[in-house]
Short mmCIF file of C-alpha atoms and ligand atoms in Angstrom, two decimals:
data_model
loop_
_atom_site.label_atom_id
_atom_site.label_comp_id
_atom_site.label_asym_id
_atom_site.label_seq_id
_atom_site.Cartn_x
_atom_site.Cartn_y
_atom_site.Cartn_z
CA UNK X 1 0.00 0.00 0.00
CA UNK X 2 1.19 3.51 -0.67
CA UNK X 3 1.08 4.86 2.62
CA UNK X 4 2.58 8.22 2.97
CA UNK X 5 0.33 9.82 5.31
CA UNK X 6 -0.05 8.64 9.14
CA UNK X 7 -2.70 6.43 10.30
CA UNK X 8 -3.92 6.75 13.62
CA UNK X 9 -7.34 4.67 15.53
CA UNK X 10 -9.28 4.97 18.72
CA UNK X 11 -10.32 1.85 20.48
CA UNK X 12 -11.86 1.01 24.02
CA UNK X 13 -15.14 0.04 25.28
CA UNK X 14 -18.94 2.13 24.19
CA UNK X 15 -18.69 5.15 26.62
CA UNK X 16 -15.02 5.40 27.18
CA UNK X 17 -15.20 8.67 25.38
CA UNK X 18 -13.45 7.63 22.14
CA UNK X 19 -15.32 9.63 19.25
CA UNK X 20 -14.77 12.58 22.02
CA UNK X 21 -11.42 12.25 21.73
CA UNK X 22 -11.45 11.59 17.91
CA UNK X 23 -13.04 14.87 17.60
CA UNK X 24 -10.47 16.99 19.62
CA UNK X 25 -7.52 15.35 18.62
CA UNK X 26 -8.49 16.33 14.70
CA UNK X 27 -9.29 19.60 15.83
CA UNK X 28 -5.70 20.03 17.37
CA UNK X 29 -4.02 18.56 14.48
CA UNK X 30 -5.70 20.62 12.08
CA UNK X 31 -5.12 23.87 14.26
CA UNK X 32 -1.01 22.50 13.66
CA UNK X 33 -1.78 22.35 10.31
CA UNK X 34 -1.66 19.03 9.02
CA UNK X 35 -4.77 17.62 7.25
CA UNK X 36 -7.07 15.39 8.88
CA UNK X 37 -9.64 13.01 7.73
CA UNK X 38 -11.55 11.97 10.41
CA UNK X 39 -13.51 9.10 10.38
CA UNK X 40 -15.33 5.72 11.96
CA UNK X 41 -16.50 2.49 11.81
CA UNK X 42 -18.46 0.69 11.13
CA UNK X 43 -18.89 3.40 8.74
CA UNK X 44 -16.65 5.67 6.89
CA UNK X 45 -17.54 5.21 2.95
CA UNK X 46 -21.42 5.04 1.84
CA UNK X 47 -21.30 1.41 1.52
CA UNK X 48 -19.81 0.74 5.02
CA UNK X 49 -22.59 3.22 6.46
CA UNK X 50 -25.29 1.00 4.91
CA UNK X 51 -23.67 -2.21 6.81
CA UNK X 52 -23.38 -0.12 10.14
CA UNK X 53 -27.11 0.08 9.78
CA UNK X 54 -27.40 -3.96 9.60
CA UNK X 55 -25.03 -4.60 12.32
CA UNK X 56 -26.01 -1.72 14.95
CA UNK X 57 -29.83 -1.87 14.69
CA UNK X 58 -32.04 -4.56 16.16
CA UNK X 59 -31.74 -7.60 18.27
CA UNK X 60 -28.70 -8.62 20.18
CA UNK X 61 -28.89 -11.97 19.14
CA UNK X 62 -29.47 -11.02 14.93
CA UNK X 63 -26.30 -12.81 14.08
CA UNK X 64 -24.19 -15.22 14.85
CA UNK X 65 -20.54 -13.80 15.41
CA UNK X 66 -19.28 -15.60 12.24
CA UNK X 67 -21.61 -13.89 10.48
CA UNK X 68 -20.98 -10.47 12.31
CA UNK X 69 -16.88 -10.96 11.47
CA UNK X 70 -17.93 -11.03 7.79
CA UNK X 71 -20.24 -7.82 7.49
CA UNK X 72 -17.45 -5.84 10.06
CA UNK X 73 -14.93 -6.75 7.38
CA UNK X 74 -16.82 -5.93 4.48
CA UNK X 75 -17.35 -2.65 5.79
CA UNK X 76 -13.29 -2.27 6.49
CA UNK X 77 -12.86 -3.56 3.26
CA UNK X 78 -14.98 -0.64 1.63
CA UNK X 79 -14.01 2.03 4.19
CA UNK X 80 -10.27 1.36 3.53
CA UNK X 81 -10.64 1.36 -0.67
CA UNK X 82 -12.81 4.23 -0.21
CA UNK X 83 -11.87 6.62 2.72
CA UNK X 84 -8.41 5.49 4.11
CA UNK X 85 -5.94 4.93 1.22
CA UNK X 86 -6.84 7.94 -1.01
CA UNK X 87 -6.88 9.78 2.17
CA UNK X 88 -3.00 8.26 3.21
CA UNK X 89 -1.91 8.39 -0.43
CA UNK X 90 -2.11 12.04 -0.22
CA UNK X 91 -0.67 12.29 2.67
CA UNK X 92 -3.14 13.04 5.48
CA UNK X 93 -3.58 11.85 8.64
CA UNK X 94 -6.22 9.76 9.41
CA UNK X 95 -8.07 9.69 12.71
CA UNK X 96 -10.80 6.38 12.93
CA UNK X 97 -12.92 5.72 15.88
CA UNK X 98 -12.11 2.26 16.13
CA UNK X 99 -10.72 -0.07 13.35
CA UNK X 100 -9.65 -4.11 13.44
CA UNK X 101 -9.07 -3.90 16.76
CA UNK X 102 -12.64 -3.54 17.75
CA UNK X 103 -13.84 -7.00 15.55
CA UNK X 104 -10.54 -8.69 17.41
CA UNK X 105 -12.68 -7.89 20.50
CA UNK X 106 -15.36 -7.53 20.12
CA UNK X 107 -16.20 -10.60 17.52
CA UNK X 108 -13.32 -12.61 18.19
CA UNK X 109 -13.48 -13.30 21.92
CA UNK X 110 -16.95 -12.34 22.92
CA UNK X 111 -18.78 -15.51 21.64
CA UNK X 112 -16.48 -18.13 22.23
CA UNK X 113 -12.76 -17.97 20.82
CA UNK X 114 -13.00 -16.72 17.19
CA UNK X 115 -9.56 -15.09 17.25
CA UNK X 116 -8.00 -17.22 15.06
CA UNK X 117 -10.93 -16.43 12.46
CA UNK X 118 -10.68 -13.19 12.73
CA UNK X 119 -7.11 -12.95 12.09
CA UNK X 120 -7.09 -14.94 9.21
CA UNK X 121 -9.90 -12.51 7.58
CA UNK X 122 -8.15 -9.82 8.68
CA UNK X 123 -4.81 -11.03 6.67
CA UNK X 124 -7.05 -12.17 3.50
CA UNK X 125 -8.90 -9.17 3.65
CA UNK X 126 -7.41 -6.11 5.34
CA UNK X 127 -3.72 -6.28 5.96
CA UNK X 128 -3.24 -2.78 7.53
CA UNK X 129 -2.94 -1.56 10.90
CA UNK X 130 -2.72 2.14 12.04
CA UNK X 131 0.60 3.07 12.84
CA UNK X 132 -0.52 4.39 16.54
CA UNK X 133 -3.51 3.32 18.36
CA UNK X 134 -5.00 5.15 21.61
CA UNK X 135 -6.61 2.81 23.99
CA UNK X 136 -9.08 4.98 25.90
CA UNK X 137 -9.15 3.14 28.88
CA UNK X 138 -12.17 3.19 31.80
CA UNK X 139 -13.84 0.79 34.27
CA UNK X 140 -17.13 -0.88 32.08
CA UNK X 141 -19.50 -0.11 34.61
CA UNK X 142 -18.83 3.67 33.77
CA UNK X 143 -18.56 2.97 30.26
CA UNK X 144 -21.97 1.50 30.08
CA UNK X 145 -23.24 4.30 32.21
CA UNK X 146 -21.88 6.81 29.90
CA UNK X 147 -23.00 5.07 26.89
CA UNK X 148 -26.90 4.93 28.03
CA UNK X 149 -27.07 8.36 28.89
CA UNK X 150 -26.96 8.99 24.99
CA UNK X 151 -29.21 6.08 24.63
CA UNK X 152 -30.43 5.36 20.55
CA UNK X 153 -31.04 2.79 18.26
CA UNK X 154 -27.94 1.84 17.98
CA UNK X 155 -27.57 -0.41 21.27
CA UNK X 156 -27.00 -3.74 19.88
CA UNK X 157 -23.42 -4.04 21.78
CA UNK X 158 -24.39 -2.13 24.56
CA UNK X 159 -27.58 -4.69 25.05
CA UNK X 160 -25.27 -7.51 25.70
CA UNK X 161 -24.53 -6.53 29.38
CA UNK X 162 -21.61 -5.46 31.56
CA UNK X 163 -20.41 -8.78 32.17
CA UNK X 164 -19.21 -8.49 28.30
CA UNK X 165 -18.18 -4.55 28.44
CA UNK X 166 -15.58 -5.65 31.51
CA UNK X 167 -14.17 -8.66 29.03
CA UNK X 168 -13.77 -6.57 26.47
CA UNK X 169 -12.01 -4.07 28.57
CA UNK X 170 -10.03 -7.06 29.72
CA UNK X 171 -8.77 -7.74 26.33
CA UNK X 172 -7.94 -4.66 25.34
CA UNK X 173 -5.58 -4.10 27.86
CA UNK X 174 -4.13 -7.39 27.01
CA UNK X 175 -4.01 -6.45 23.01
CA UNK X 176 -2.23 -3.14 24.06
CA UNK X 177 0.36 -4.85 26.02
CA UNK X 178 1.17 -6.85 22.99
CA UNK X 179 1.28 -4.42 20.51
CA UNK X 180 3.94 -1.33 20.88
CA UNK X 181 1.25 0.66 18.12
CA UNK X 182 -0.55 0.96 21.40
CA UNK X 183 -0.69 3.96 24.13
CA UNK X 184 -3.26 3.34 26.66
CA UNK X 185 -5.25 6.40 28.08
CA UNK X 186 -6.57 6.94 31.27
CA UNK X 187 -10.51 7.45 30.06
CA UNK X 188 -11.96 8.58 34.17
CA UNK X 189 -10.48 11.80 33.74
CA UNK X 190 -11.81 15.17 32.23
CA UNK X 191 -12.17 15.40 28.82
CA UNK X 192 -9.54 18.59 27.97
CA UNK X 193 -6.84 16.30 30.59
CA UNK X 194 -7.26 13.16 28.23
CA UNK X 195 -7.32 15.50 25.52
CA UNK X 196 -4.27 17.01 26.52
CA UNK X 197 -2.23 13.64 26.57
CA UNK X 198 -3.30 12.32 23.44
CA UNK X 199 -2.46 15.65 21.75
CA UNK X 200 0.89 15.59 22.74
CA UNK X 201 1.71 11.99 21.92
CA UNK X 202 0.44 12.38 18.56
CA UNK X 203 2.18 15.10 17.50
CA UNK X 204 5.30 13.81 19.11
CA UNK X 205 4.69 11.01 16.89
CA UNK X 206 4.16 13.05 13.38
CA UNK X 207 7.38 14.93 14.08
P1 ADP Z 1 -17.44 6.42 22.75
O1 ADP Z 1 -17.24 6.98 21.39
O2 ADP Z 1 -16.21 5.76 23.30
O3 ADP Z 1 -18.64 5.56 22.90
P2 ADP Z 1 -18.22 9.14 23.49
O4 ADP Z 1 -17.08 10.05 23.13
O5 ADP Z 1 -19.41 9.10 22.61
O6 ADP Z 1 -17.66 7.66 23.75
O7 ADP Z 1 -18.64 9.52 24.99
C1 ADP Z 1 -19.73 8.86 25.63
C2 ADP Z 1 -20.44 9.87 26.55
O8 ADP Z 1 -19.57 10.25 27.61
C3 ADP Z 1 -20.83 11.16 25.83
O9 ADP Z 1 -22.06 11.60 26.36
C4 ADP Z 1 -19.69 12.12 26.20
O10 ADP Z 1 -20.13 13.46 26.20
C5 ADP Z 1 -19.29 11.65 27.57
N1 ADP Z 1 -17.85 11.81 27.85
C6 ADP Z 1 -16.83 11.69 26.95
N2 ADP Z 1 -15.63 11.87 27.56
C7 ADP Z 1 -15.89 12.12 28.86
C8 ADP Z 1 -15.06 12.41 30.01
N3 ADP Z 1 -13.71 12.44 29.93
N4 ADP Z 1 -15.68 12.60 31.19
C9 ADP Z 1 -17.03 12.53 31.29
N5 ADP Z 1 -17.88 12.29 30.27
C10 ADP Z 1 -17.32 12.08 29.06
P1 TYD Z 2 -19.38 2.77 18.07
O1 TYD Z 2 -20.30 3.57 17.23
O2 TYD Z 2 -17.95 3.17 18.15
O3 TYD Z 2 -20.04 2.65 19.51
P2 TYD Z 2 -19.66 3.35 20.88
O4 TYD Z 2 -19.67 4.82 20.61
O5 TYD Z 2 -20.77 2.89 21.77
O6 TYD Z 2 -18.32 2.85 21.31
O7 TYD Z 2 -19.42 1.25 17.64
C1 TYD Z 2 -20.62 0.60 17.62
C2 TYD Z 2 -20.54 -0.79 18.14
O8 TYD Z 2 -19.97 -1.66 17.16
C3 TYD Z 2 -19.74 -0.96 19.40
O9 TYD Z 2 -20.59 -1.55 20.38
C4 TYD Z 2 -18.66 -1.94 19.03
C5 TYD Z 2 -19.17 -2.62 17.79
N1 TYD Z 2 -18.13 -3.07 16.86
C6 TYD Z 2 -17.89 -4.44 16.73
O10 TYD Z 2 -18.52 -5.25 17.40
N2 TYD Z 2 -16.95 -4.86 15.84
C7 TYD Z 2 -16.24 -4.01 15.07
O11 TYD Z 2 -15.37 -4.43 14.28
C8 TYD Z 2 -16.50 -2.58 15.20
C9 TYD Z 2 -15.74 -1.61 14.36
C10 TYD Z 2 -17.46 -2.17 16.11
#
């Protein structure tokens, strides 16, 4: 891949304040001048949006998590044809709120162990990873509290309980100790203090 911008993700549990901090850390970039596309998933390109829709909305228990691993990577698949490589091939930075690391997690160790599936896909399908992830990082109980103040449609995750949130905490603090793309973020503090961190080890990074 021609890759000659920077490529930067946001991961943690729903509420940890991740598309917060996706939101002020473009803005700061930007102020410094660089340019920023900032974007999400599932989502990012028209076609991914569509699959957010399918994957978001309805009952908990829709699909199975094979099936889920497939429609998350389809969406990647578009979002990264469509959004990320033009965006990188010009040279941008790119800020996601969340990216493989969420379907590791989320899909590959909630139901059973499907990590090995979802690594494989991942390989076949994907092949990138950002050059610097921020783990925003917060107990689930307050995640889940956050996360149903702003209560939607969009609760399929959140509707599976905080007995999952906590696991998935769990192994994201377990990916990030793996992975030296990683910085974990303290997520209990005040917005402009997180904001502050991941500011400054971001631009520290583009430098
Ligand atoms: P995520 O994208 O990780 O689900 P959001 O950024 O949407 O999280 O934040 C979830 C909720 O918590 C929002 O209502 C947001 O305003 C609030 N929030 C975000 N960061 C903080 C913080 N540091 N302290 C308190 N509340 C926060
Ligand atoms: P998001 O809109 O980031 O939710 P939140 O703001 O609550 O964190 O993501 C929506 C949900 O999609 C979230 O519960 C996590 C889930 N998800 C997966 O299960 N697998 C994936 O690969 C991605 C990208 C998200």
């Amino acid at each position: 891949m021609q890759n000659t911008g920077r490529f930067i993700s946001f991961e943690g549990i729903d509420g940890s304040g991740k598309s917060t901090q996706a939101r002020l850390l473009a803005a700061a970039l930007r102020e410094a001048g660089h340019e920023v596309v900032l974007t999400r998933e599932p989502g990012g390109s028209a076609g991914a949006e569509e699959i957010r829709r399918l994957v978001l909305e309805g009952d908990p228990d829709r699909w199975s998590a094979e099936t889920e691993i497939l429609l998350f990577t389809a969406a990647r698949r578009d979002h990264l044809e469509k959004t990320i490589r033009p965006a990188l091939a010009r040279g941008a930075v790119v800020i996601t709120d969340r990216f493989a690391d969420s379907t590791r997690m989320y899909q590959g160790i909630s139901r059973g162990d499907l990590a090995e599936t979802v690594d494989k896909l991942h390989a076949l399908m994907i092949g990138v990873e950002p050059d610097l992830t921020f783990l925003v990082d917060l107990p689930a109980e307050i995640g889940l509290s956050r996360a149903q103040t702003r209560a939607g449609t969009e609760m399929r995750f959140e509707d599976m309980g905080l007995d999952l949130q906590a696991r998935m905490r769990t192994g994201f603090l377990a990916l990030a100790a793996r992975e030296p793309r990683f910085r974990v973020i303290d997520g209990t503090r005040p917005q402009a203090q997180v904001a502050a961190d991941i500011t400054a080890i971001a631009l520290a990074h583009l430098t």
